[in-house]
Each structure stands twice: as structure tokens, then as C-alpha cells.
CSV table of C-alpha atoms in Angstrom, one decimal:
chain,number,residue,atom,x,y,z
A,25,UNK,CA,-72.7,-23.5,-46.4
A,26,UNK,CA,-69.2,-23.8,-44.5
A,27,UNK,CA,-67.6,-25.6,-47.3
A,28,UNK,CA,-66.1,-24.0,-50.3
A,29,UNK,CA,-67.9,-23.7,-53.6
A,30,UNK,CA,-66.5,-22.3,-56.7
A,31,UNK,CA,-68.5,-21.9,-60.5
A,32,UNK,CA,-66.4,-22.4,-62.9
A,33,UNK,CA,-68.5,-19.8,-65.8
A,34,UNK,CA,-66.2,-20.2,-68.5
A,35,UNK,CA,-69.0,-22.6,-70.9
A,36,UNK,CA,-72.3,-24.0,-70.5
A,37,UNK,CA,-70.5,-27.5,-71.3
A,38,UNK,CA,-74.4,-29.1,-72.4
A,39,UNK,CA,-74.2,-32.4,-73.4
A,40,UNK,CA,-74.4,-32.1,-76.5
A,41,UNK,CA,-70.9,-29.7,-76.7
A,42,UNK,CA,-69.2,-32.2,-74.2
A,43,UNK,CA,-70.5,-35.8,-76.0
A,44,UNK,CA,-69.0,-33.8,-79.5
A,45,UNK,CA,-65.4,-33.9,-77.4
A,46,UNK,CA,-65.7,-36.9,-76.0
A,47,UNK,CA,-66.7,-39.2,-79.2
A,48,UNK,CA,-65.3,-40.1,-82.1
A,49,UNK,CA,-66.9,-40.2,-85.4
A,50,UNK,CA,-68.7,-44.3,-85.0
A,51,UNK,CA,-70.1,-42.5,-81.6
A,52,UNK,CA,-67.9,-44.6,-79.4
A,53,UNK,CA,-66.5,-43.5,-76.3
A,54,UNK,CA,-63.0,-41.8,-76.5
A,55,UNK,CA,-60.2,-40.5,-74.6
A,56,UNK,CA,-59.7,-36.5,-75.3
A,57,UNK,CA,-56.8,-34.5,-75.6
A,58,UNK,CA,-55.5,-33.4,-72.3
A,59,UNK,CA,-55.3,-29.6,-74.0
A,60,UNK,CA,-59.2,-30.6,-74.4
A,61,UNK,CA,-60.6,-27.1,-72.1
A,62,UNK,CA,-62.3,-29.1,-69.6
A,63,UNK,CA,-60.1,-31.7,-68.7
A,64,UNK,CA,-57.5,-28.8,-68.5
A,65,UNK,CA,-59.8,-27.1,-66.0
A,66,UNK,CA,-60.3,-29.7,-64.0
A,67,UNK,CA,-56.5,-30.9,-64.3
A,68,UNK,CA,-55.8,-27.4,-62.8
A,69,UNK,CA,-58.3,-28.1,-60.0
A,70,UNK,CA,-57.0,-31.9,-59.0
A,71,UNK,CA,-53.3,-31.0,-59.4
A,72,UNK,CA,-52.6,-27.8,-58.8
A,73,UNK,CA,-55.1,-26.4,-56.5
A,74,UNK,CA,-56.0,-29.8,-54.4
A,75,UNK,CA,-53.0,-32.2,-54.8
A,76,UNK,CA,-53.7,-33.6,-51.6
A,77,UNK,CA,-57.3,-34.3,-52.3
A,78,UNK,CA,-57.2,-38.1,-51.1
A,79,UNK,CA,-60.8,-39.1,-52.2
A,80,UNK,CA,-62.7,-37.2,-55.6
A,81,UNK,CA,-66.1,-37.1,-56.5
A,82,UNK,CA,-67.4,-36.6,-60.2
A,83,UNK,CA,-70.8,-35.9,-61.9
A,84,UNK,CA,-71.4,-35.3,-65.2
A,85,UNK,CA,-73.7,-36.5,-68.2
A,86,UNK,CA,-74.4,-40.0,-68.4
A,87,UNK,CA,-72.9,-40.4,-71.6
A,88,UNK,CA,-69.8,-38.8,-70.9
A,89,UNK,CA,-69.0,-39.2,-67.3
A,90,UNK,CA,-67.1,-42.4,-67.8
A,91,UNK,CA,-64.4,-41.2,-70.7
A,92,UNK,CA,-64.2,-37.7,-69.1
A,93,UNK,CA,-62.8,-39.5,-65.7
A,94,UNK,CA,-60.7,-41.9,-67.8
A,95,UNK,CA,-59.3,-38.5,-69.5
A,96,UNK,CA,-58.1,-36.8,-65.7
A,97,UNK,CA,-54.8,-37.2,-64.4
A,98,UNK,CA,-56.4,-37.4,-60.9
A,99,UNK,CA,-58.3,-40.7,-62.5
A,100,UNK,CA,-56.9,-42.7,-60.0
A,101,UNK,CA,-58.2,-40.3,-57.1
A,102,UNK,CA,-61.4,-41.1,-58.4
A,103,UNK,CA,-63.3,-44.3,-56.9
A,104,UNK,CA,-66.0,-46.0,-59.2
A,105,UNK,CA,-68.5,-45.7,-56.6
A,106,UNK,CA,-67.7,-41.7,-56.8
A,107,UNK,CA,-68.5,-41.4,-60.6
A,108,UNK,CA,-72.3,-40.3,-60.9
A,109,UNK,CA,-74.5,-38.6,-63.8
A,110,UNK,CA,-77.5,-36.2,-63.3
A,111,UNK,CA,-81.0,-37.4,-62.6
A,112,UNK,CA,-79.4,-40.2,-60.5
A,113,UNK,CA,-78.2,-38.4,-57.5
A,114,UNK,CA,-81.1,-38.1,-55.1
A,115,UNK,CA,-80.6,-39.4,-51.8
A,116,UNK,CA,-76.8,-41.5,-52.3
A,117,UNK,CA,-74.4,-40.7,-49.7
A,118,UNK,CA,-71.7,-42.6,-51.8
A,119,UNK,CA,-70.1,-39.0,-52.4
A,120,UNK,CA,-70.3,-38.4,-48.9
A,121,UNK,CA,-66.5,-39.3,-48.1
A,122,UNK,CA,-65.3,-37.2,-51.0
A,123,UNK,CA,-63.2,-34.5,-50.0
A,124,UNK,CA,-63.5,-32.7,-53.9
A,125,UNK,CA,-66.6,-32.8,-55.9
A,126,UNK,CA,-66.2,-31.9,-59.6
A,127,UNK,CA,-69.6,-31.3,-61.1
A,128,UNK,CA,-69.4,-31.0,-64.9
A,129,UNK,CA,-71.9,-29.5,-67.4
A,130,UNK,CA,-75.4,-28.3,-67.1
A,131,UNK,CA,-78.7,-30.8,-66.7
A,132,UNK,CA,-81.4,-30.1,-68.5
A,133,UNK,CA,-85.1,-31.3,-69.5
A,134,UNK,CA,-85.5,-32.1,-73.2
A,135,UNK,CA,-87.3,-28.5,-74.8
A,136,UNK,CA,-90.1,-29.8,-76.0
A,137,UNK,CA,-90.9,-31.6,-72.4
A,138,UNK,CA,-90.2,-28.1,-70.7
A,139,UNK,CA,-92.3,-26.3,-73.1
A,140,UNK,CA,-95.1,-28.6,-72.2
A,141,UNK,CA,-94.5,-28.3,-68.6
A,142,UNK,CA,-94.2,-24.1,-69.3
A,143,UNK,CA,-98.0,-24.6,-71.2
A,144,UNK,CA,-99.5,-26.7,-68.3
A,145,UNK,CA,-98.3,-24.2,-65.5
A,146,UNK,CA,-99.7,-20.9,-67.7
A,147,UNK,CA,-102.7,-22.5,-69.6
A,148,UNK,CA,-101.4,-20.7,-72.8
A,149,UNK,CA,-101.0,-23.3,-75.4
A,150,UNK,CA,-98.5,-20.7,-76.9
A,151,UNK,CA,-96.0,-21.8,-74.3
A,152,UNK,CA,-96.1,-25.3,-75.7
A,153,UNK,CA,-94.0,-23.9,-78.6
A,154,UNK,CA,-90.0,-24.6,-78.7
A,155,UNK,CA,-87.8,-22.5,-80.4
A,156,UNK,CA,-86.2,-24.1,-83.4
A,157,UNK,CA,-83.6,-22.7,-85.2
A,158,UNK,CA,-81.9,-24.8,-88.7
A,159,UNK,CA,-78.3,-22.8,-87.8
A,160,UNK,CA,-76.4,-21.7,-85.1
A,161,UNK,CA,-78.7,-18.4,-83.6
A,162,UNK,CA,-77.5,-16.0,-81.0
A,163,UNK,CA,-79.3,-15.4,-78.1
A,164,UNK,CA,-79.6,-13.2,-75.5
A,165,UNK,CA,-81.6,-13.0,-72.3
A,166,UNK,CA,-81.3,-9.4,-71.9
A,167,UNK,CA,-83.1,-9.9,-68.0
A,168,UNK,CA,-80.8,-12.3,-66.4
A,169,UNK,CA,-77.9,-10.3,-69.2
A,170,UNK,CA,-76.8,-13.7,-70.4
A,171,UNK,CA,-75.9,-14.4,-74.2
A,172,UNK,CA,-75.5,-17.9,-75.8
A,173,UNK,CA,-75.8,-19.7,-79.4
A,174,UNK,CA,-78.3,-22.5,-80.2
A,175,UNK,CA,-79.2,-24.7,-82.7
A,176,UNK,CA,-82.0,-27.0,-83.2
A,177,UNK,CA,-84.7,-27.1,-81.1
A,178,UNK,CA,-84.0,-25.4,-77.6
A,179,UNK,CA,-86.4,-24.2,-74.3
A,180,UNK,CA,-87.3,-20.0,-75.9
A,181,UNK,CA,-86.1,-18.1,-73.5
A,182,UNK,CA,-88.3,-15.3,-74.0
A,183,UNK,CA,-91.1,-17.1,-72.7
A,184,UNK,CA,-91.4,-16.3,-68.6
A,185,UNK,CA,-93.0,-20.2,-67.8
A,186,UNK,CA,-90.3,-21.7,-70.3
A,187,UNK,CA,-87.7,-19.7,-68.4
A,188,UNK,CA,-89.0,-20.0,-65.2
A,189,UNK,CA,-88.9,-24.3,-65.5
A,190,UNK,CA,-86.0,-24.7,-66.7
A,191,UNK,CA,-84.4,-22.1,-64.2
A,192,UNK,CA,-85.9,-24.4,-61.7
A,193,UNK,CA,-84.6,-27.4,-62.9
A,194,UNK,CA,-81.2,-26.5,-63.5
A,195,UNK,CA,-81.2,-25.0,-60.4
A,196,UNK,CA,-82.8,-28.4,-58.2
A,197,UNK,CA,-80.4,-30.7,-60.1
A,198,UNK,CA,-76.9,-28.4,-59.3
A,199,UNK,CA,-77.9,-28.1,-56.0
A,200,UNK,CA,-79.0,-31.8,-55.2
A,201,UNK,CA,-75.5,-32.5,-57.0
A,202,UNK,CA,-73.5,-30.0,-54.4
A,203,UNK,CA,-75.5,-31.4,-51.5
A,204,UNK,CA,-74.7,-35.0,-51.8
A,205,UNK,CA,-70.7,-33.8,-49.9
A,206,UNK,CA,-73.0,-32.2,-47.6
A,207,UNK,CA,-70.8,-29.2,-47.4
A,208,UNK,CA,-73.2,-27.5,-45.2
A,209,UNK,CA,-71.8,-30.0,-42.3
A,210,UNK,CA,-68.4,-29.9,-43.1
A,211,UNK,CA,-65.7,-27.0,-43.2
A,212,UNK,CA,-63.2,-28.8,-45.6
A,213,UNK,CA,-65.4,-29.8,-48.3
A,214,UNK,CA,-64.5,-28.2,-51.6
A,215,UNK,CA,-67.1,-28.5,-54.7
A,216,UNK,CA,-66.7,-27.0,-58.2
A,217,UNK,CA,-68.9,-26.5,-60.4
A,218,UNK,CA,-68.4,-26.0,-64.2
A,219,UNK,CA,-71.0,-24.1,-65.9
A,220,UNK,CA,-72.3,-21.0,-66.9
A,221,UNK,CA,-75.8,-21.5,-65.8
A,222,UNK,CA,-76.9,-19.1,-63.0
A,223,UNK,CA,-78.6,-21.0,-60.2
A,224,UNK,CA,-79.2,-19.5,-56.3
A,225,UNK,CA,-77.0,-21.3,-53.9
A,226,UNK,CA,-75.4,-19.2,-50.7
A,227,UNK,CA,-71.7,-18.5,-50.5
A,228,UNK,CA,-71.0,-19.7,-53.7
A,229,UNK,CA,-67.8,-18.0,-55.3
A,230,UNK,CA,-68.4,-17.3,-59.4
A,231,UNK,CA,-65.2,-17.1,-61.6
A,232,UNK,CA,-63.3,-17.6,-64.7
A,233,UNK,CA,-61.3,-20.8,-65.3
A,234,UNK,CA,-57.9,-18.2,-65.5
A,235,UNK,CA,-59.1,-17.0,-62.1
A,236,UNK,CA,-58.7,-20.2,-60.4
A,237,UNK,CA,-54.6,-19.9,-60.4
A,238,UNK,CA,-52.9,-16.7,-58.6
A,239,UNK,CA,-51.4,-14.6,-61.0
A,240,UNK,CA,-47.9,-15.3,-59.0
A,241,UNK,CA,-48.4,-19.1,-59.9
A,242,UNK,CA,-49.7,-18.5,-63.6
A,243,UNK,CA,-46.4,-17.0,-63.9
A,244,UNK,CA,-44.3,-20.0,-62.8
A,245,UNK,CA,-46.2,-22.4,-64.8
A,246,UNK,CA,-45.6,-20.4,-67.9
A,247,UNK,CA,-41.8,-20.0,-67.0
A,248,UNK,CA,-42.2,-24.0,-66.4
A,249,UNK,CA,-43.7,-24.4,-70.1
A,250,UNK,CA,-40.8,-22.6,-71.4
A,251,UNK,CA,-38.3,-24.3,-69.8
A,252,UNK,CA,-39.9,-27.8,-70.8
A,253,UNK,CA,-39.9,-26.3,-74.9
């Protein structure tokens, strides 16, 4: 791609974790802290690293795209016809004119629908089994060297055709997500996008969230900090 995109690998930000920070207790939509760990990412992106972004773009979860844009300081950057959710991007150009895409979180099929897709690809009825665990359970995909916690019922990893179709989701959705900028036409697109998921996508840039600022800048905000205390 000749545009610039950057993966934010700091959390898997499911939609589970990011409707937890974006609720209250009735399940209504709230407004989060602005020390909330995503909105500070992305505050770093919009303001510090793009401040002269006219136009952003924003996709997320369906049920939290809405309060997580109301929670930016770069809300007003951020058209209504810009704001998006997974599994409704295919074949909009509405993002087209954005010159920042944010993409939040990580799309995925429910487990039990992946494990029957896994079954009907392998013919083992095995594969039709999720794995379900009644507390938090740690994780780890020792081939792809990835470690996580779950609870609940979740795709099981150490099935191959479970694996393999949700890899290939997650994958179809980030991508159709960073294609609808169409950075491959145009040199000053910039997309981010946060999640810890690995998915193939050429030229992309992986890093930490602290990575983002130069060290020389970190310093000056945290001299700014002090001075504000």
C-alpha cells in the first residue's frame, strides 16, 4: 500500500472488554473517562500525531461506536456519515474522503458459529466443540506465540479448522475495514488500527501504544503534566 498503516497491539479490545468501558450498570450507553486506555490512544493519535487531520474516519463495534466517538476530543473531526461498525463496511466509499481512519477492536464470529463452520470444512464433528471455560483461563497459542485470557465460551484455539476460520475472518473484516480509504491509491492516507490480532496486510507497521510518541515528545508531555499539577 502507499498509505501509512500502523497496529496498535497493545489489547485485543473485543467487544465484550470495550461494551464493559463504555456502559454503565442499566446497560445504557455512556461517556468514558478520558484516562479510559483507548480513548487515550486514540486522543494521542487525533491530537498529537494528526492535528491537522481535517476529515476522520471511525469503525468499531456496533454497540460501542457511537459513545466511543462521543468520548474523542477529535469528535468534531468526525462526520456522522464517517462513523461505521464491522460487518457493515463492504463496498461504501463514504470513508473515502477521510484523511485518518481509526479502526477499533477486533470482529469476530460468535464461537459456536465458527466451530460449526470449523466441523463443516474438516468433516470431524469434534471441531463442532467450543471451548468453554466458567473463569477467567489463560491461553496460549504457542504456533502463532500469542497468549490471552478467556472466559465463557470462546473459538479453541487448538483446533487447526477453528483457528484457521476465525484467522480468516478477522483477517477479511480488518482488511475490508483498511480498504474502504483506499490507501493503496493514495500516499497521504494514514489508518490505525487497534488490536492485537495478527492478520496479513503488506507494509503494515506493528507497535506499542508508547511507541506511537518519540521519546523526545514523551518527555515534553510529561514536563507539561508536571507543570499543569
Amino acid at each position: 500500500p502507499v498509505g501509512q498503516i500502523t497496529q496498535v497491539m497493545d489489547a485485543l479490545w473485543g467487544k465484550t472488554t470495550l461494551e464493559g468501558r463504555f456502559k454503565d450498570d442499566d446497560g445504557n450507553s455512556s461517556k468514558p473517562s478520558r484516562t479510559t486506555p483507548v480513548v487515550r490512544i486514540l486522543d494521542t493519535i487525533t491530537e498529537e500525531l494528526h492535528p491537522n487531520a481535517k476529515t476522520i474516519g471511525l469503525i468499531s463495534h456496533k454497540s460501542v461506536v457511537a459513545p466511543l466517538r462521543r468520548s474523542m476530543a477529535a469528535r468534531q473531526r468526525i462526520p456522522d456519515d464517517c462513523v461505521w461498525h464491522f460487518g457493515n463496511l463492504r463496498g461504501t466509499n463514504a470513508l473515502e474522503k477521510c484523511d485518518l481512519l481509526l479502526i477499533v477492536g477486533t470482529p469476530r464470529l460468535p464461537p459456536k458459529l465458527t466451530a460449526e463452520l470449523a466441523a463443516a470444512y474438516s468433516g470431524d464433528p469434534a471441531d463442532a466443540k467450543v471451548f468453554i471455560g466458567n473463569a477467567w483461563t489463560r491461553l496460549e497459542d504457542k504456533h502463532a506465540r500469542q497468549k490471552w485470557s478467556v472466559r465463557g465460551k470462546c473459538v479453541d484455539q487448538t483446533k487447526p479448522y477453528q483457528r484457521a476460520v476465525h484467522n480468516s475472518y478477522v483477517g477479511a473484516e480488518l482488511i475490508q475495514a483498511i480498504g474502504r480509504v483506499r490507501p493503496i491509491r493514495h500516499a497521504d492516507k494514514h489508518v490505525y488500527v487497534l488490536t492485537n490480532e495478527l492478520f496479513h496486510q503488506p507494509g503494515i507497521r506493528r507497535c506499542f501504544s508508547n511507541e506511537l510518541v518519540p521519546p523526545r515528545r514523551q518527555a515534553q508531555r510529561r514536563d507539561d503534566e508536571c507543570e499543569q499539577q
